[in-house]
Coordinates of C-alpha atoms in Angstrom, one line a residue:
X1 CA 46.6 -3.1 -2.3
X2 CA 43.1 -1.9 -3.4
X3 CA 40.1 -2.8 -1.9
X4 CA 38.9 -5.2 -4.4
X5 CA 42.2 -6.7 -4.2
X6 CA 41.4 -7.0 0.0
X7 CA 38.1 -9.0 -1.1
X8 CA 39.5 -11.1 -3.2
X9 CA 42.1 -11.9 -0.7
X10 CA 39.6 -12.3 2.0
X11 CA 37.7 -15.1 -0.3
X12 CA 40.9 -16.8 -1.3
X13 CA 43.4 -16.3 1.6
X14 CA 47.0 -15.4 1.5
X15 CA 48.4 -17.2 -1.9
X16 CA 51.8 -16.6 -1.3
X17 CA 53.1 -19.8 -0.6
X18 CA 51.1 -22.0 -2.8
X19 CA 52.7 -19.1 -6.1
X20 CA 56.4 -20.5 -5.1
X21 CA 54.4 -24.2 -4.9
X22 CA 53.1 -23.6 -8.3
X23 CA 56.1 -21.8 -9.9
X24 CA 58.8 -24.3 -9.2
X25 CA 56.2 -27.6 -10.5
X26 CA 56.2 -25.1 -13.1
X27 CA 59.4 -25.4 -14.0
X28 CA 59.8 -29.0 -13.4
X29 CA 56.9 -29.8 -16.0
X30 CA 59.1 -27.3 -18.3
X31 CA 62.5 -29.5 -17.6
X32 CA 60.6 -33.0 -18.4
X33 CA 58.2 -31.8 -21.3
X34 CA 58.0 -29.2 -24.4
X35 CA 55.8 -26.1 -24.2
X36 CA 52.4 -26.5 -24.4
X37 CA 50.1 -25.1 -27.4
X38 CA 49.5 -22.0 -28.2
X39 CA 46.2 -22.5 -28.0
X40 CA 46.2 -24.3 -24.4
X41 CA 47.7 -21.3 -23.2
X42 CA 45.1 -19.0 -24.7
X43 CA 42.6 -21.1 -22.9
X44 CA 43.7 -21.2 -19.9
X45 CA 44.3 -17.6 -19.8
X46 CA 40.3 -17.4 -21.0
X47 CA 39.7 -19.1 -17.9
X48 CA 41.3 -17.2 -15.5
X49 CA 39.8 -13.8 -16.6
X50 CA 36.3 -15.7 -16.5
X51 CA 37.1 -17.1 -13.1
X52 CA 38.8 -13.2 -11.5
X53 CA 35.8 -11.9 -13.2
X54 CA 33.3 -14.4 -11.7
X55 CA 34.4 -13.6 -8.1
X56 CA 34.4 -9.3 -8.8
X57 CA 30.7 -9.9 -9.7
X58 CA 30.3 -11.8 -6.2
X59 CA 31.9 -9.2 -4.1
X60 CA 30.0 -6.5 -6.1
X61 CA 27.0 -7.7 -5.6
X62 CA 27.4 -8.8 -2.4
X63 CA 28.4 -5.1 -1.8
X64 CA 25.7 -3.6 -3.5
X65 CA 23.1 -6.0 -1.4
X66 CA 24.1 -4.8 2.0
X67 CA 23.9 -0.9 1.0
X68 CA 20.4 -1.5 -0.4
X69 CA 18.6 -2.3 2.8
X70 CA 14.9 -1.0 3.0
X71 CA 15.3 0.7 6.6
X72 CA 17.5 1.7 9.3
X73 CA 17.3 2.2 12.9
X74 CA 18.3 5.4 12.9
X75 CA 15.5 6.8 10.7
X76 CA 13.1 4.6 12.9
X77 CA 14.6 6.8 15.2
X78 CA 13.5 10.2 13.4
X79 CA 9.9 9.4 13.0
X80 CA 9.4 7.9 17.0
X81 CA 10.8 11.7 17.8
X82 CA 8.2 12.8 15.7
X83 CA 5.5 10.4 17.4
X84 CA 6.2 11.3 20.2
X85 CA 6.0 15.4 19.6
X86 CA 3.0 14.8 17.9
X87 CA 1.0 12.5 20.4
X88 CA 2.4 12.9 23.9
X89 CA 1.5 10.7 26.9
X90 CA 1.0 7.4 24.9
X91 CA 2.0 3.9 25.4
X92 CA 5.8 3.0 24.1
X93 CA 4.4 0.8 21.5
X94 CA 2.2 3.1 20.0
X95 CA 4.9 5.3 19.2
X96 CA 7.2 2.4 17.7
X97 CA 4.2 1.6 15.4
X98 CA 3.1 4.7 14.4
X99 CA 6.8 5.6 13.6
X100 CA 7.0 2.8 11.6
X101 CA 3.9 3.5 9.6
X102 CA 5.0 6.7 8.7
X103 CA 8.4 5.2 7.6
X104 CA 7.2 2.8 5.6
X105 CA 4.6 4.7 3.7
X106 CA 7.8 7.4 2.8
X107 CA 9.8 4.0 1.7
X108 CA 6.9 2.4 -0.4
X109 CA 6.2 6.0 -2.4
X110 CA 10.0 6.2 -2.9
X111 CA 10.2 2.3 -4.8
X112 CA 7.0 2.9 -6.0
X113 CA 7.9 6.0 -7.6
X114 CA 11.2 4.3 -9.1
X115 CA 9.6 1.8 -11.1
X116 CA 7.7 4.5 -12.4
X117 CA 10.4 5.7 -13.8
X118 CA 10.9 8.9 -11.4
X119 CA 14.2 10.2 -11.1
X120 CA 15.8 12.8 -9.0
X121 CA 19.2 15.3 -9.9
X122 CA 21.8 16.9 -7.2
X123 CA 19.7 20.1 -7.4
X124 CA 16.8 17.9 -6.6
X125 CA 18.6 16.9 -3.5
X126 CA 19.9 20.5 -2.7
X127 CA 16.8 22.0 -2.5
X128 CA 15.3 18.8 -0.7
X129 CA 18.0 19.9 1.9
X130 CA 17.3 23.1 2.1
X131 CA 13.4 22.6 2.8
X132 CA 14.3 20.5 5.6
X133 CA 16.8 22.8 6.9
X134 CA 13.5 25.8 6.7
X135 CA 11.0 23.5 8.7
X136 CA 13.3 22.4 11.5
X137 CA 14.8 26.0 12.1
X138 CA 11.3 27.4 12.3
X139 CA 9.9 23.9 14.5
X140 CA 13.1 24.8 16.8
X141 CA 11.4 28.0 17.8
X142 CA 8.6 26.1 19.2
X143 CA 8.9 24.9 22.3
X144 CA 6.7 21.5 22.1
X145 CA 9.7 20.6 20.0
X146 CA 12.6 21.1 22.1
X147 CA 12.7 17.2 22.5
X148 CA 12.8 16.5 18.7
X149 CA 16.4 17.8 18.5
X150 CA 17.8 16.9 22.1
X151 CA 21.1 19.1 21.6
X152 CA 21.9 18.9 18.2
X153 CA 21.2 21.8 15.7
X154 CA 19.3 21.9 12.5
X155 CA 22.1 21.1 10.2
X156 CA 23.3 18.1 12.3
X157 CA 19.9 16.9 12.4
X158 CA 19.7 16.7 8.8
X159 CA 22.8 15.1 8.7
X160 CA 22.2 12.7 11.4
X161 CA 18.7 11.5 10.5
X162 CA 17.6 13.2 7.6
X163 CA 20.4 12.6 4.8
X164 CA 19.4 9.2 3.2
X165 CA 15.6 10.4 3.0
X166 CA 16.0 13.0 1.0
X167 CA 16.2 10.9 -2.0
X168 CA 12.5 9.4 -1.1
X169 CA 11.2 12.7 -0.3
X170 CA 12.3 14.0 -3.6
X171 CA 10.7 11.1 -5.3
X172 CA 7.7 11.0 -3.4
X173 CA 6.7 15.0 -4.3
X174 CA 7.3 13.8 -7.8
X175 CA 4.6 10.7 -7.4
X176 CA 2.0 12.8 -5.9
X177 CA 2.6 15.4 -8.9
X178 CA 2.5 12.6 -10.9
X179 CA -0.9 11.2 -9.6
X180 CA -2.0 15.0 -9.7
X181 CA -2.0 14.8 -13.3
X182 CA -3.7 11.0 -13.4
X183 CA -6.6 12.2 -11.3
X184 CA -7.2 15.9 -11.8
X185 CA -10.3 16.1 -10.3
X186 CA -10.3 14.2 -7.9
X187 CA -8.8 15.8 -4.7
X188 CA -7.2 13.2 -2.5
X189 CA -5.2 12.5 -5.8
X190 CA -2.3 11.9 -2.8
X191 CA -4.1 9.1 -0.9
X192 CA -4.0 7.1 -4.3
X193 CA -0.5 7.7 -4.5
X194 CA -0.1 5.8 -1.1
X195 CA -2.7 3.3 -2.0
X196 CA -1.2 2.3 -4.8
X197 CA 2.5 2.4 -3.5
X198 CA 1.6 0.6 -0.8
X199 CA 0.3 -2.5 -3.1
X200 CA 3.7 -2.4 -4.8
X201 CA 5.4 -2.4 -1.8
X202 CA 3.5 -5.1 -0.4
X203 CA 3.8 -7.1 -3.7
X204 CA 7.2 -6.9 -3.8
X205 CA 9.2 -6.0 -0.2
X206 CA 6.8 -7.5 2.1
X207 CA 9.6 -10.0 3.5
X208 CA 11.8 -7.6 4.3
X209 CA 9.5 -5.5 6.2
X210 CA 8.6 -8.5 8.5
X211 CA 11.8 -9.1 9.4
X212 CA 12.5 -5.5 10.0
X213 CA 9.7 -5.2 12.2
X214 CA 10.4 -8.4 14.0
X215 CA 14.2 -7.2 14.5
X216 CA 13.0 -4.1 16.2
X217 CA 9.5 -5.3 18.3
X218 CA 7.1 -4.3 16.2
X219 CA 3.5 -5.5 16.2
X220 CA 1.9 -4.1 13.5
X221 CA -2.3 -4.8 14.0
X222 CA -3.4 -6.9 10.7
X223 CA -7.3 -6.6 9.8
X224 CA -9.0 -4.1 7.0
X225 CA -10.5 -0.7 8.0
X226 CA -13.4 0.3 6.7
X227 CA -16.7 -1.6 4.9
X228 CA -17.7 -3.8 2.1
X229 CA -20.0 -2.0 -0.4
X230 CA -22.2 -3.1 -3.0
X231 CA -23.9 -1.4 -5.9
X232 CA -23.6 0.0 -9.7
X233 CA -21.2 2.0 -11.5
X234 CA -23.1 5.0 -12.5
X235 CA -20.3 6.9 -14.9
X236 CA -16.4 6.9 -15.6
X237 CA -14.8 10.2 -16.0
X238 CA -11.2 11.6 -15.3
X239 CA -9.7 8.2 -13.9
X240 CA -12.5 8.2 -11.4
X241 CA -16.1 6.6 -11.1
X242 CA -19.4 7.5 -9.3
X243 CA -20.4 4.4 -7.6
X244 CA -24.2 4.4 -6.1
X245 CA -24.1 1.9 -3.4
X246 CA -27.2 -0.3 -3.1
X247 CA -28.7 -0.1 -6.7
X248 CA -28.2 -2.7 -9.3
X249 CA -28.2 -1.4 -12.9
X250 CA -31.4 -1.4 -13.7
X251 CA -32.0 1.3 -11.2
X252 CA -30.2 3.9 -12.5
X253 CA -29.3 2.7 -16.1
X254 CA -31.8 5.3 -17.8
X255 CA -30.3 8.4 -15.4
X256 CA -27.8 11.0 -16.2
X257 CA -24.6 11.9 -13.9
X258 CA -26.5 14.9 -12.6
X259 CA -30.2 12.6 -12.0
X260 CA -28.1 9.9 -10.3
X261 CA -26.3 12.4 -8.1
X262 CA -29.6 14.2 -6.9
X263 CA -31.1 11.2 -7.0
X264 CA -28.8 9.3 -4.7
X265 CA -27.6 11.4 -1.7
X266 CA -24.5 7.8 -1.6
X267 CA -23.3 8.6 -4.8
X268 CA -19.3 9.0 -4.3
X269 CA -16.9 9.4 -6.5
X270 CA -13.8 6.8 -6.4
X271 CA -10.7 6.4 -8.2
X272 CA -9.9 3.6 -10.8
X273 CA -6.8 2.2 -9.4
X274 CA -4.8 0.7 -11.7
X275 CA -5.5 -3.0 -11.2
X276 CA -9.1 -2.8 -11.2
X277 CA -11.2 -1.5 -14.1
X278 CA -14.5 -0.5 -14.5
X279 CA -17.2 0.8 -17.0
X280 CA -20.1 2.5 -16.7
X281 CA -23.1 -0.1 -15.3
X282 CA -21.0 -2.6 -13.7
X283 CA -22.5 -4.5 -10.6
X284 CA -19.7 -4.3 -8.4
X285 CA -18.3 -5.1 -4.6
X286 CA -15.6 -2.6 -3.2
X287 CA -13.7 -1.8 0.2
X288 CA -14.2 1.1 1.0
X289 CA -11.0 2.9 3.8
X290 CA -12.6 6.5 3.9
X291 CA -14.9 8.9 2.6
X292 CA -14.6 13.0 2.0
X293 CA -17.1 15.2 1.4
X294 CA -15.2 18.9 0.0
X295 CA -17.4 21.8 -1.2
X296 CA -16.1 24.5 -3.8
X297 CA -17.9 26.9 -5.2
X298 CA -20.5 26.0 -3.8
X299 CA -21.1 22.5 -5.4
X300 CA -20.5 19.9 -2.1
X301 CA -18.8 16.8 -3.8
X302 CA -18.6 13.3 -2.2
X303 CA -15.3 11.2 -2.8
X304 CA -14.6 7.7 -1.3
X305 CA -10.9 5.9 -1.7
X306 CA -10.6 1.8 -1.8
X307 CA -8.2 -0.6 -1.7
X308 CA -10.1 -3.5 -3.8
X309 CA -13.4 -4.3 -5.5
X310 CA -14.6 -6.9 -7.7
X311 CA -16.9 -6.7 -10.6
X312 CA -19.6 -8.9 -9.8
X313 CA -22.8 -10.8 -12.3
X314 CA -25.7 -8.8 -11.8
X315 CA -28.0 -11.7 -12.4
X316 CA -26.4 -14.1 -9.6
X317 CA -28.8 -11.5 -6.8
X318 CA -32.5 -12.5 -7.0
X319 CA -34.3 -9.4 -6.7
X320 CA -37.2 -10.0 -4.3
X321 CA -40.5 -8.2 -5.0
X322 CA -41.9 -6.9 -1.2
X323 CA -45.9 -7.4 -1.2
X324 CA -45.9 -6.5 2.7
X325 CA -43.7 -3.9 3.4
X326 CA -45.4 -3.1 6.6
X327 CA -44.8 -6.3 8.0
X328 CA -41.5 -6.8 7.1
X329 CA -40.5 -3.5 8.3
X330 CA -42.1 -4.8 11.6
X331 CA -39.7 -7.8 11.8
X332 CA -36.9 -5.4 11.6
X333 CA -38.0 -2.5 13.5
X334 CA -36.2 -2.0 16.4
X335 CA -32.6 -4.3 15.7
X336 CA -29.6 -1.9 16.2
X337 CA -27.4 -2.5 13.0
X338 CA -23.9 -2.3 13.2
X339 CA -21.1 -1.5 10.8
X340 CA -20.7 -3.3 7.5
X341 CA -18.7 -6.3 7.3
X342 CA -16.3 -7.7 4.0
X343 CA -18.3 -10.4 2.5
X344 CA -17.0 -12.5 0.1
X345 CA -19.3 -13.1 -2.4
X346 CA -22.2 -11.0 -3.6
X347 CA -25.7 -11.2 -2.0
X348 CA -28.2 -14.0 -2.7
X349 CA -31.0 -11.7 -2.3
X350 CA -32.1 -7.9 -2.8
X351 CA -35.5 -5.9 -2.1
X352 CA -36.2 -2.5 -1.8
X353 CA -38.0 -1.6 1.6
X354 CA -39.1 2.2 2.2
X355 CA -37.1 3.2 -0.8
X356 CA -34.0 1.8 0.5
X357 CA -32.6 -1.4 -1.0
X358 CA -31.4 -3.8 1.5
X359 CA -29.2 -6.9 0.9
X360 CA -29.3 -10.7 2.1
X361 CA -26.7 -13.5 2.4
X362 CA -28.1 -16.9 3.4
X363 CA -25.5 -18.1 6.1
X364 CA -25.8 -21.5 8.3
X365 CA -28.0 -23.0 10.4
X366 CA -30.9 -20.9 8.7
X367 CA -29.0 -17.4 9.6
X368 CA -29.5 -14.1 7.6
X369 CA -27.1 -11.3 7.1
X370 CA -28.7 -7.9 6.4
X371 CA -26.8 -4.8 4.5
X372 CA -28.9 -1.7 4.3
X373 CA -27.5 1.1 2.5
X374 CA -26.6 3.9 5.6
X375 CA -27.6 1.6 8.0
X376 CA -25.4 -0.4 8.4
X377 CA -25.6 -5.0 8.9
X378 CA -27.5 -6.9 10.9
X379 CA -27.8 -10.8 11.6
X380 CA -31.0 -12.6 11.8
X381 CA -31.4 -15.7 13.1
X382 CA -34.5 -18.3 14.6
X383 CA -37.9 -16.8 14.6
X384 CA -37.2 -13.5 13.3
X385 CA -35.0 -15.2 10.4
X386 CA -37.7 -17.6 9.3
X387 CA -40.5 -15.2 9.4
X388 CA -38.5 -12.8 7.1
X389 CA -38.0 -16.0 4.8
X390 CA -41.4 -16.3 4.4
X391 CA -43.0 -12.9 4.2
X392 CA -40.1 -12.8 0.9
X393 CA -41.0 -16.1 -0.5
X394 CA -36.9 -17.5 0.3
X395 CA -37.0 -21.3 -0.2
X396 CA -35.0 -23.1 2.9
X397 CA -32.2 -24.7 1.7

């Protein structure tokens, strides 16, 4: 008996008895009646094939659904070894998270990379295998390491922990080779990769995830690194834009790439992800996660990476003409400002003070937020708040 034939039984049970039940009614019905139509026979044959075929497509599926699971324990397992080589003396948890970070970043570039259309071959895997095989027999040298295999050799490690990743690290060289191409100058062309797989994989796996990580204690810490920026698209080039954080259009709109650049020691370049476009002169608010500065050659190039922005109407900001920069630099003098917070919607207000352009969101109860480009934000509120509103001319509300 074949294994689908096992299935099928387990689903229906043991027909035995119920095929001498139905063979000798069978034959009764022949006894007391002529044969049945051709074509009543060729129907209920039509039937039966739909219904054995039916039931195959169950089982397969059902088959295929249990060997498609995004994670495993014992790969979880792999990248905690590696946590804890990496950063010793740390709290369990730390390790569990970090371990599944680095897991699911490999899984997201792997089913991010398949809806690309990226592929992989045997020989692909082969030499996937062999790469691994090079980097643990030269970490087993090293002595920090000794824990990571805890017996086993390099080849059984592979076997044990490594064998069903090989596929996603396969895929995943091929995405950042991929994203290579897309951004060719811009260097953390990787870091897009992830960004990006990382929105698919959120878009489309982020049940399963949760319930992996609530199966194995996992408390992943939910809130966005990084700042809110706003400012002007100064140029699109290569995939990428140079953003210049606190200008609106009108500042820059007559300036070439290099002016703009020398101009503005913020500019950055960013890439144009693919679910958020841009042209050259938008007013736009972005999320920025990091920043790089790289120098070759000599020339020092600034690039930022993002997660989201929004393209906002230039006209919604009044732009505030400051008659008494002296004073209002008094009201401010002295405030620590702290790092930038997300805000929602882009600012009411904007002035330029000491040739820096700040920004200002009316809040409640007569408070003021603050964004100063390279400052940071501050919050104003009572005295300070409604002298500021009147040295600027802002109407109460």
């Amino acid at each position: 008996m074949n294994n689908v034939q096992k299935e099928l039984e387990k689903v229906a049970g043991d027909m035995t008895a119920s095929k001498e039940r139905v063979k000798k009614r069978v034959r009764q019905q022949r006894q007391g009646r002529g044969k049945k139509p051709m074509r009543f026979s060729v129907l209920t044959a039509i039937l039966t094939i739909c219904l054995v075929g039916f039931m195959l497509v169950q089982l397969i599926a059902k088959d295929t659904e249990q060997g498609t699971a995004l994670f495993h324990e014992t790969q979880l397992e792999h990248f905690e070894k590696i946590s804890h080589t990496m950063w010793p003396r740390q709290e369990e948890v730390f390790y569990k998270n970090e371990a599944y970070r680095s897991y699911e970043k490999l899984v997201a570039s792997y089913y991010f990379g398949k809806s690309l259309g990226l592929t992989y071959t045997k020989a692909d895997l082969e030499a996937e295998r062999k790469k691994q095989l090079e980097e643990l027999n030269l970490l087993q040298q090293v002595p920090d390491f000794a824990g990571l295999f805890q017996g086993l050799k390099p080849a059984q490690y592979v076997e044990a922990y490594l064998e069903p990743l090989l596929p996603m690290y396969v895929i995943r060289t091929k995405l950042y080779a991929l994203y290579k191409e897309k951004y060719p100058t811009f260097h953390p062309s990787q870091e897009v990769a992830d960004i990006e797989a990382s929105h698919y994989f959120q878009a489309q796996f982020a049940e399963q995830a949760t319930e992996f990580q609530r199966a194995n204690d996992i408390e992943m810490t939910i809130g966005l690194r990084g700042s809110s920026k706003v400012g002007t698209v100064a140029q699109v080039e290569e995939n990428t834009f140079l953003f210049v954080e606190g200008v609106i259009p009108t500042d820059i709109e007559r300036l070439s790439k290099e002016e703009v650049m020398q101009q503005y020691e913020e500019a950055k370049w960013y890439p144009v992800l693919t679910d958020f476009s841009v042209a050259k002169g938008d007013y736009i608010t972005l999320h920025s996660i990091s920043t790089h500065i790289m120098e070759s050659d000599g020339v020092v190039a600034k690039y930022g990476l993002l997660d989201s922005m929004e393209v906002l109407d230039a006209n919604v900001t009044k732009q505030l003409e400051v008659q008494n920069e002296q004073e209002v630099a008094q009201i401010l003098q002295g405030i620590i400002w702290h790092p930038t917070e997300h805000i929602g919607r882009p600012p009411d207000y904007s002035f330029i003070l000491e040739g820096v352009r700040i920004e200002i969101w009316k809040g409640y109860g007569g408070l003021l937020y603050l964004q100063k480009v390279g400052s940071g934000e501050i919050q104003l509120r009572g005295g300070k708040s409604t002298q500021l509103k009147t040295l600027l001319g802002i109407e109460e509300a």
